[in-house]
Structures are given as C-alpha cells and as structure tokens.
C-alpha cells in the first residue's frame, strides 16, 4: 500500500513578495494623497505622501522577517558590512555622485543651457530651517527610506541570476515605474514636471543610471554606500536647482557614461552569478536543507 505525498507548498519568492509589498504600500498611500487633494507642502496630503516613500523599507522588513522565520541564509550576493574594508568607499562614492550632477550642469551651460546657480539651493536650505534640517530631510526622503529595500533586498536577489548591468537596468526600470503616481500628487517635484513633458520623461529615464550607480556602490560597500550615492545625487540636484530639461539631459548622459565605465571596470565573473546561498560561517555554498540556518541578515 502506498501513501500519497502532498506536493510541497509553493510560497511566493522573496523578490515577488518584496515588489508586491513595496508597490502596494507606496501606491496605496500616494493614491490616498491624490484623493485628499491639496499640495503636499501645506495640506493633510503630506502625511500619506511621506509614508508612501517608506514602501521600499517596509517591503524589505517583510522579506527579511519571513527569511528569519524560515531560518534561511542571506542571499549569496548580499554585501555584509565590514567597517575596516568597506566604509572607506562611502565618502568617495558620495563625492563622485555629486560630481556627476555638477559636471552635467556645467556641461549643459557650456552647450547653451542655464547658468549653474546656488540661489534655489539657498532658498531650500532656508525653508528647511538651516543646513542640518535640510541634510536630515534629504537623507531620510529617498536614501534611507528606499536603499535598504531597492539595493539591500531586491538587488542581491536579482543578482542571483543576472549580471550587474542587467540587474541594474531591470531594477532601474522597476524603480522608475514606482515613481509614476508622484506625477499626480500636487506639490511634488514630479507633478511640477508633468508626466507628459520633456522634464517628466527625462526624470523617468534618469532613474536608470542612478540605479546603476547605486548598484555599483552597493557591491562596493553595501547599503551605506548606496545611501551615500543616492544622497549625493538628490542633494546636489536640489542645491543646484538642476531641473531644466537641458540640465537633466546632460546629467543623465554624464551619469550614464560614469556608470557604464565603472561597471566595465568591475567585470562579472561566472562565479559571481551563483544562485546558491552561502553559509556565512563556513563560506561554502549551502546545498543541504539541514544546514540552511544563518543568523546574518541581508
């Protein structure tokens, strides 16, 4: 007599779960902001607008909580923080990110575009209450609220089957799509551009090279480095007021060239694309379910 064995329960993959939670959370809050009406600068819509920005972090928390509950190891491409070896990359990468924006603004001016000016930046800093509140706002709104999710959670899982360039391009496309509701939230930078405009199109396209740069930074020094690059790009754009189509196009071009150069310099190797998780204690691939236990997080 034989006993039928129930088929294994199929759970959604971590990557699918992450995207589902991230998009559902962010878009639900942003749709609420749209429904409330009014500008996010001076109306109740500001609350769901801000909360929506934390969708990527919420998605990361859900995925990591599930992985911890199932006692699974971190993905093979998770970059663990080593203070002595990795944090030295953070400041240079932040500076590099800022320089790409500045170089793009200068290039646009040389080609007949607007003059680079700090007037708008001074106004933003003043409105924020000074340099420290401005820095904190720029750090939280984007870098801290997004990078633990996009780079710290989604990227290493995509790298299990994709090279650096492919993973960066695909994640960049998803990241660009995630921003779309913001074009309909009054008071946002995106709404000021308009979705059907050159500035709106260039904003969407500009997400791609930034995704490549932050992906490169993540592989160099983890989430701390991707946060630094994200902060460098956002902060410099805000300070320079680099939002005209000419400047946007130049910055996009400069960042694209820099990102592709960095990725070409750090070439993929076949061993880098293994989808097998690695035990952090033995540094060997985990192949037996009895050994799929890890205390690390990624």
Phi, psi and omega in degrees: 000132180252150179249125181292137179260128181294138179297150180299146178286127181269118178260148177297143180297157180302320183293315178297319179297317180299310181296321181297313181292317182298308182293318180298315181295307183297310184292327178296315179294318182290326174294325176295320178296320178296317182294324180293330181074178181080162180280144178291351180279336185207041179210169178302341180297343181298326184293304178295332177298312180294315181298324179299330179294343181268008178306315179299323178290320178297319177299319179296318180298317180297314181295316182289327177294320178294319180296320179294320179295324180273358177057048179261152179286163176294151177302154184300330185262011175293132180265114180273148184281124172236108189306315187286332187259335191246324186295341177297343179278340190298306183295313178301322180289325175297315179297317179301316180299316179295320181295325180297322178290314180299317179297321178295320179294318179293318179299317179299320179295317180296333180269009177103007180277189183293156178285138176294129183220147177261005184300313181294322178297317178299320179296318179296317179297318179296316180296329180283345180103011178126174183299320183293308177300324179297314179298315180298317180297317180293328180288317184284314185280083180128282183303303183286326184279348185239317190298323176300338178269299184300306182271317185288338184241306184288314187302309181297332178285326176289328181290348178297333182231359182232154174283176183300314183294313181297317180296318180295317180295315181293316179294326177297320178295318178294318180297319178296316179299322181302328182283346190307315181302335181295339177292347182246006178261113184300136177096354179273161176302318183294319179295326176295326177288314188088135184294319180263079179198165177297318180296320178295315179298316181293325176298313180300315180293327183294340179295330185296305179296329177294323176296322177294318180294317180290328176294317176300315181298319180300317181289339177279316187212022174076197185299325180302320180286321179292325174298317181297316180294315179301316179295316181299318180291307183298315183295318181290321176300317181294315183293322181274349185061039186278070185232010174280153181305321181296316180290318178303315181295319181292317179297317178302316181295314181297314181294325177297315179296314181297314182297314181294325177295315180297317180292325178292327180290323179256081187287154175287149171238151182307322182293337181289345188254019178292138179263005181274126179298157182244133176288122185290345182269321181261345183061027177244157179295141178270115182241345182248132183299336180288347181250008184276056180235129181212147178259358181282162179238143179197000000 
